[in-house]
Amino acid sequence: MNFMNFNEFERLKTRIPESISHFRDIDKDISKLPQFIYNDKLIETLANCTLYHFFNNAQRSDSNHSLLHLLDIKFEFIIENQRGSTILGIPMYANQFLLQPLDPPRFQTLNGKALESVLMYPLPGTNWEWAWNEWHILMLNNVDENGWTYSGTSFGSKRWNSSRYLGKFVRRRIWLRMAERNFSTKVAADNSISEENIPSTINVFPFKNQEI
């Protein structure tokens, strides 16, 4: 099985932003997070996820399926927010410390919309299903061992990093999950990327499993 050539992979990457829900109208404060400021790495990661998904499902795809056919997917993101306080010199963070209505909600979408329940996060439509069984923490760019990135006192800050030293009172992290249209409803697509070009190895993804 041959590796996909450079031009084909670059073409795949140009299609990825279309698969990210609310990416075109991302909230300005969320766009300042390191995972999105350096979004070339994010796009490449999601492209690799798409390749891996296609590779693992090729056996149950019919003969008309191509890699671009499986771009009939969506990447759903959830932003988790917490505020912190220092207790006996130890920084402690919790969603209960959020200052409403000044702070964002505990969970929100990329466009800033509040989520009342993560467990009830809606699929893109009635003919969609989750491709991944659970949400994953995005461990990309300047985050700590649990995916958090920190700033001073404001969620509108332009400066975020993985350091949680004294004076860092807010933090955010990103959860990610892939959805796909049901196989029974997929329609014919561009076959210019063939199964013979699926890579035989895929990069290890910067994700972490944890109960949300």
mmCIF file of C-alpha atoms in Angstrom:
data_model
loop_
_atom_site.group_PDB
_atom_site.id
_atom_site.type_symbol
_atom_site.label_atom_id
_atom_site.label_comp_id
_atom_site.label_asym_id
_atom_site.label_seq_id
_atom_site.Cartn_x
_atom_site.Cartn_y
_atom_site.Cartn_z
ATOM 1 C CA MET A 1 0.000 0.000 0.000
ATOM 2 C CA ASN A 2 1.589 3.297 -1.115
ATOM 3 C CA PHE A 3 1.769 6.598 0.686
ATOM 4 C CA MET A 4 -0.406 9.459 -0.502
ATOM 5 C CA ASN A 5 1.675 11.925 -2.457
ATOM 6 C CA PHE A 6 2.261 15.485 -1.261
ATOM 7 C CA ASN A 7 -0.178 17.185 -3.652
ATOM 8 C CA GLU A 8 -3.020 14.842 -2.712
ATOM 9 C CA PHE A 9 -2.443 15.377 1.008
ATOM 10 C CA GLU A 10 -2.341 19.155 0.506
ATOM 11 C CA ARG A 11 -5.626 18.943 -1.384
ATOM 12 C CA LEU A 12 -7.136 16.989 1.498
ATOM 13 C CA LYS A 13 -5.979 19.658 3.986
ATOM 14 C CA THR A 14 -7.746 22.420 2.015
ATOM 15 C CA ARG A 15 -11.036 20.562 2.554
ATOM 16 C CA ILE A 16 -10.635 20.124 6.314
ATOM 17 C CA PRO A 17 -11.863 23.622 7.429
ATOM 18 C CA GLU A 18 -15.214 22.826 5.768
ATOM 19 C CA SER A 19 -15.512 19.861 8.158
ATOM 20 C CA ILE A 20 -15.004 21.890 11.363
ATOM 21 C CA SER A 21 -18.306 23.091 12.782
ATOM 22 C CA HIS A 22 -18.350 26.895 13.322
ATOM 23 C CA PHE A 23 -14.718 27.268 12.169
ATOM 24 C CA ARG A 24 -15.623 30.079 9.763
ATOM 25 C CA ASP A 25 -17.349 32.100 12.491
ATOM 26 C CA ILE A 26 -15.087 31.218 15.405
ATOM 27 C CA ASP A 27 -15.449 33.533 18.406
ATOM 28 C CA LYS A 28 -12.651 36.132 18.453
ATOM 29 C CA ASP A 29 -11.558 35.222 21.995
ATOM 30 C CA ILE A 30 -11.447 31.500 21.239
ATOM 31 C CA SER A 31 -9.433 32.173 18.074
ATOM 32 C CA LYS A 32 -6.609 33.511 20.271
ATOM 33 C CA LEU A 33 -5.986 30.122 21.883
ATOM 34 C CA PRO A 34 -2.682 28.475 20.827
ATOM 35 C CA GLN A 35 -4.535 25.533 19.261
ATOM 36 C CA PHE A 36 -6.117 27.926 16.728
ATOM 37 C CA ILE A 37 -3.454 30.630 16.329
ATOM 38 C CA TYR A 38 -1.180 27.981 14.845
ATOM 39 C CA ASN A 39 -3.998 26.299 12.938
ATOM 40 C CA ASP A 40 -1.792 24.740 10.229
ATOM 41 C CA LYS A 41 -0.826 22.079 12.752
ATOM 42 C CA LEU A 42 -4.478 21.603 13.688
ATOM 43 C CA ILE A 43 -5.513 21.185 10.043
ATOM 44 C CA GLU A 44 -2.748 18.645 9.446
ATOM 45 C CA THR A 45 -3.794 16.716 12.573
ATOM 46 C CA LEU A 46 -7.415 16.550 11.408
ATOM 47 C CA ALA A 47 -6.319 15.515 7.923
ATOM 48 C CA ASN A 48 -4.413 12.629 9.486
ATOM 49 C CA CYS A 49 -7.531 11.748 11.504
ATOM 50 C CA THR A 50 -9.494 11.587 8.252
ATOM 51 C CA LEU A 51 -6.908 9.303 6.669
ATOM 52 C CA TYR A 52 -6.864 7.048 9.703
ATOM 53 C CA HIS A 53 -10.666 6.898 9.762
ATOM 54 C CA PHE A 54 -10.761 5.959 6.076
ATOM 55 C CA PHE A 55 -8.042 3.337 6.530
ATOM 56 C CA ASN A 56 -9.901 1.674 9.429
ATOM 57 C CA ASN A 57 -13.267 1.681 7.606
ATOM 58 C CA ALA A 58 -12.140 0.750 4.090
ATOM 59 C CA GLN A 59 -13.334 -2.820 4.555
ATOM 60 C CA ARG A 60 -16.949 -1.744 5.178
ATOM 61 C CA SER A 61 -16.947 0.865 2.382
ATOM 62 C CA ASP A 62 -18.457 -0.101 -0.967
ATOM 63 C CA SER A 63 -16.452 -0.035 -4.183
ATOM 64 C CA ASN A 64 -17.530 3.528 -5.015
ATOM 65 C CA HIS A 65 -16.034 5.030 -1.876
ATOM 66 C CA SER A 66 -12.922 7.160 -2.050
ATOM 67 C CA LEU A 67 -11.032 9.156 0.533
ATOM 68 C CA LEU A 68 -12.873 12.336 -0.450
ATOM 69 C CA HIS A 69 -16.111 10.421 -0.015
ATOM 70 C CA LEU A 70 -15.248 10.088 3.668
ATOM 71 C CA LEU A 71 -14.780 13.825 3.886
ATOM 72 C CA ASP A 72 -18.515 13.727 4.496
ATOM 73 C CA ILE A 73 -17.558 14.154 8.151
ATOM 74 C CA LYS A 74 -17.657 16.859 10.801
ATOM 75 C CA PHE A 75 -15.225 17.692 13.576
ATOM 76 C CA GLU A 76 -17.098 18.999 16.608
ATOM 77 C CA PHE A 77 -15.262 21.121 19.193
ATOM 78 C CA ILE A 78 -16.190 22.040 22.756
ATOM 79 C CA ILE A 79 -14.343 24.723 24.723
ATOM 80 C CA GLU A 80 -14.178 24.134 28.485
ATOM 81 C CA ASN A 81 -13.606 27.170 30.732
ATOM 82 C CA GLN A 82 -12.561 27.415 34.374
ATOM 83 C CA ARG A 83 -11.521 30.190 36.729
ATOM 84 C CA GLY A 84 -9.044 29.710 39.564
ATOM 85 C CA SER A 85 -8.170 30.915 43.025
ATOM 86 C CA THR A 86 -5.087 30.501 45.189
ATOM 87 C CA ILE A 87 -5.654 28.521 48.390
ATOM 88 C CA LEU A 88 -2.656 28.298 50.765
ATOM 89 C CA GLY A 89 -0.426 29.187 47.843
ATOM 90 C CA ILE A 90 -1.819 26.394 45.658
ATOM 91 C CA PRO A 91 -3.763 27.371 42.508
ATOM 92 C CA MET A 92 -7.196 25.722 42.421
ATOM 93 C CA TYR A 93 -9.505 25.835 39.386
ATOM 94 C CA ALA A 94 -13.181 24.956 38.969
ATOM 95 C CA ASN A 95 -16.138 25.873 36.809
ATOM 96 C CA GLN A 96 -17.929 26.968 40.002
ATOM 97 C CA PHE A 97 -15.474 29.887 40.239
ATOM 98 C CA LEU A 98 -16.635 31.377 36.918
ATOM 99 C CA LEU A 99 -17.962 34.914 37.371
ATOM 100 C CA GLN A 100 -21.283 35.134 35.572
ATOM 101 C CA PRO A 101 -22.259 36.992 33.494
ATOM 102 C CA LEU A 102 -18.730 38.357 32.938
ATOM 103 C CA ASP A 103 -17.081 35.002 32.188
ATOM 104 C CA PRO A 104 -18.036 32.567 29.429
ATOM 105 C CA PRO A 105 -20.027 29.445 30.383
ATOM 106 C CA ARG A 106 -18.340 26.241 31.463
ATOM 107 C CA PHE A 107 -18.818 24.727 27.995
ATOM 108 C CA GLN A 108 -19.290 26.489 24.657
ATOM 109 C CA THR A 109 -19.011 25.893 20.918
ATOM 110 C CA LEU A 110 -16.377 27.494 18.689
ATOM 111 C CA ASN A 111 -18.705 30.365 17.846
ATOM 112 C CA GLY A 112 -19.186 31.092 21.551
ATOM 113 C CA LYS A 113 -22.630 29.551 22.012
ATOM 114 C CA ALA A 114 -23.228 28.155 25.506
ATOM 115 C CA LEU A 115 -23.854 24.423 25.894
ATOM 116 C CA GLU A 116 -26.325 23.392 28.560
ATOM 117 C CA SER A 117 -25.317 19.727 28.457
ATOM 118 C CA VAL A 118 -22.268 18.195 26.817
ATOM 119 C CA LEU A 119 -23.913 14.768 26.892
ATOM 120 C CA MET A 120 -26.706 16.135 24.694
ATOM 121 C CA TYR A 121 -24.396 17.811 22.161
ATOM 122 C CA PRO A 122 -26.356 17.656 18.871
ATOM 123 C CA LEU A 123 -25.179 15.783 15.804
ATOM 124 C CA PRO A 124 -25.138 17.800 12.537
ATOM 125 C CA GLY A 125 -28.350 16.127 11.368
ATOM 126 C CA THR A 126 -30.672 13.157 11.724
ATOM 127 C CA ASN A 127 -28.647 11.075 9.265
ATOM 128 C CA TRP A 128 -25.385 11.543 11.167
ATOM 129 C CA GLU A 129 -23.670 9.415 13.792
ATOM 130 C CA TRP A 130 -20.605 9.689 16.003
ATOM 131 C CA ALA A 131 -17.505 8.201 14.352
ATOM 132 C CA TRP A 132 -15.687 8.303 17.717
ATOM 133 C CA ASN A 133 -17.250 6.758 20.803
ATOM 134 C CA GLU A 134 -16.123 9.565 23.102
ATOM 135 C CA TRP A 135 -14.763 13.097 23.293
ATOM 136 C CA HIS A 136 -10.979 13.594 23.311
ATOM 137 C CA ILE A 137 -8.877 16.419 24.751
ATOM 138 C CA LEU A 138 -6.836 18.179 22.074
ATOM 139 C CA MET A 139 -3.199 18.040 23.241
ATOM 140 C CA LEU A 140 -1.848 20.456 20.664
ATOM 141 C CA ASN A 141 0.640 23.331 20.957
ATOM 142 C CA ASN A 142 1.108 25.203 24.249
ATOM 143 C CA VAL A 143 -0.987 23.142 26.715
ATOM 144 C CA ASP A 144 -0.228 21.333 29.981
ATOM 145 C CA GLU A 145 -0.428 17.590 30.655
ATOM 146 C CA ASN A 146 -4.234 17.736 30.818
ATOM 147 C CA GLY A 147 -4.748 19.972 27.792
ATOM 148 C CA TRP A 148 -5.248 23.263 29.681
ATOM 149 C CA THR A 149 -3.860 26.601 28.530
ATOM 150 C CA TYR A 150 -3.690 29.485 31.029
ATOM 151 C CA SER A 151 -3.892 33.270 31.136
ATOM 152 C CA GLY A 152 -4.165 36.121 33.651
ATOM 153 C CA THR A 153 -7.584 37.312 34.726
ATOM 154 C CA SER A 154 -9.531 37.651 31.465
ATOM 155 C CA PHE A 155 -10.859 35.077 29.004
ATOM 156 C CA GLY A 156 -10.411 37.767 26.352
ATOM 157 C CA SER A 157 -6.632 37.654 26.753
ATOM 158 C CA LYS A 158 -4.363 37.385 23.718
ATOM 159 C CA ARG A 159 -1.702 35.499 25.686
ATOM 160 C CA TRP A 160 -2.221 31.847 26.602
ATOM 161 C CA ASN A 161 0.301 29.174 27.499
ATOM 162 C CA SER A 162 0.774 25.979 29.501
ATOM 163 C CA SER A 163 2.301 27.683 32.553
ATOM 164 C CA ARG A 164 0.065 27.963 35.642
ATOM 165 C CA TYR A 165 2.337 30.027 37.883
ATOM 166 C CA LEU A 166 1.083 32.704 40.285
ATOM 167 C CA GLY A 167 -1.157 35.257 38.577
ATOM 168 C CA LYS A 168 -2.839 32.831 36.151
ATOM 169 C CA PHE A 169 -6.528 32.829 37.113
ATOM 170 C CA VAL A 170 -8.305 31.545 33.990
ATOM 171 C CA ARG A 171 -7.809 28.454 31.871
ATOM 172 C CA ARG A 172 -9.383 26.759 28.855
ATOM 173 C CA ARG A 173 -9.086 23.463 27.033
ATOM 174 C CA ILE A 174 -10.542 21.934 23.896
ATOM 175 C CA TRP A 175 -12.521 18.730 23.445
ATOM 176 C CA LEU A 176 -12.849 17.124 20.016
ATOM 177 C CA ARG A 177 -15.096 14.469 18.445
ATOM 178 C CA MET A 178 -15.642 13.257 14.896
ATOM 179 C CA ALA A 179 -19.102 12.683 13.378
ATOM 180 C CA GLU A 180 -19.920 11.152 9.989
ATOM 181 C CA ARG A 181 -22.925 10.846 7.747
ATOM 182 C CA ASN A 182 -24.431 7.357 7.877
ATOM 183 C CA PHE A 183 -22.913 5.072 5.249
ATOM 184 C CA SER A 184 -26.356 4.227 3.887
ATOM 185 C CA THR A 185 -26.927 7.900 2.967
ATOM 186 C CA LYS A 186 -23.571 8.711 1.377
ATOM 187 C CA VAL A 187 -23.648 9.783 -2.260
ATOM 188 C CA ALA A 188 -21.122 9.510 -5.076
ATOM 189 C CA ALA A 189 -18.035 11.705 -4.698
ATOM 190 C CA ASP A 190 -14.769 12.608 -6.399
ATOM 191 C CA ASN A 191 -12.692 9.429 -6.800
ATOM 192 C CA SER A 192 -9.408 11.151 -7.656
ATOM 193 C CA ILE A 193 -7.815 9.900 -4.433
ATOM 194 C CA SER A 194 -7.886 6.134 -4.619
ATOM 195 C CA GLU A 195 -7.640 3.455 -1.961
ATOM 196 C CA GLU A 196 -4.180 2.533 -3.277
ATOM 197 C CA ASN A 197 -2.890 5.867 -1.942
ATOM 198 C CA ILE A 198 -3.954 5.428 1.675
ATOM 199 C CA PRO A 199 -0.846 5.714 3.870
ATOM 200 C CA SER A 200 0.273 2.527 5.600
ATOM 201 C CA THR A 201 1.228 4.452 8.749
ATOM 202 C CA ILE A 202 -0.471 7.400 10.460
ATOM 203 C CA ASN A 203 1.024 9.877 12.932
ATOM 204 C CA VAL A 204 0.134 9.438 16.591
ATOM 205 C CA PHE A 205 -2.643 11.916 17.318
ATOM 206 C CA PRO A 206 -2.240 14.606 20.018
ATOM 207 C CA PHE A 207 -5.349 13.521 21.935
ATOM 208 C CA LYS A 208 -5.986 12.464 25.504
ATOM 209 C CA ASN A 209 -8.884 10.422 26.849
ATOM 210 C CA GLN A 210 -10.574 11.682 29.983
ATOM 211 C CA GLU A 211 -14.120 11.745 31.322
ATOM 212 C CA ILE A 212 -15.788 15.018 30.384
#
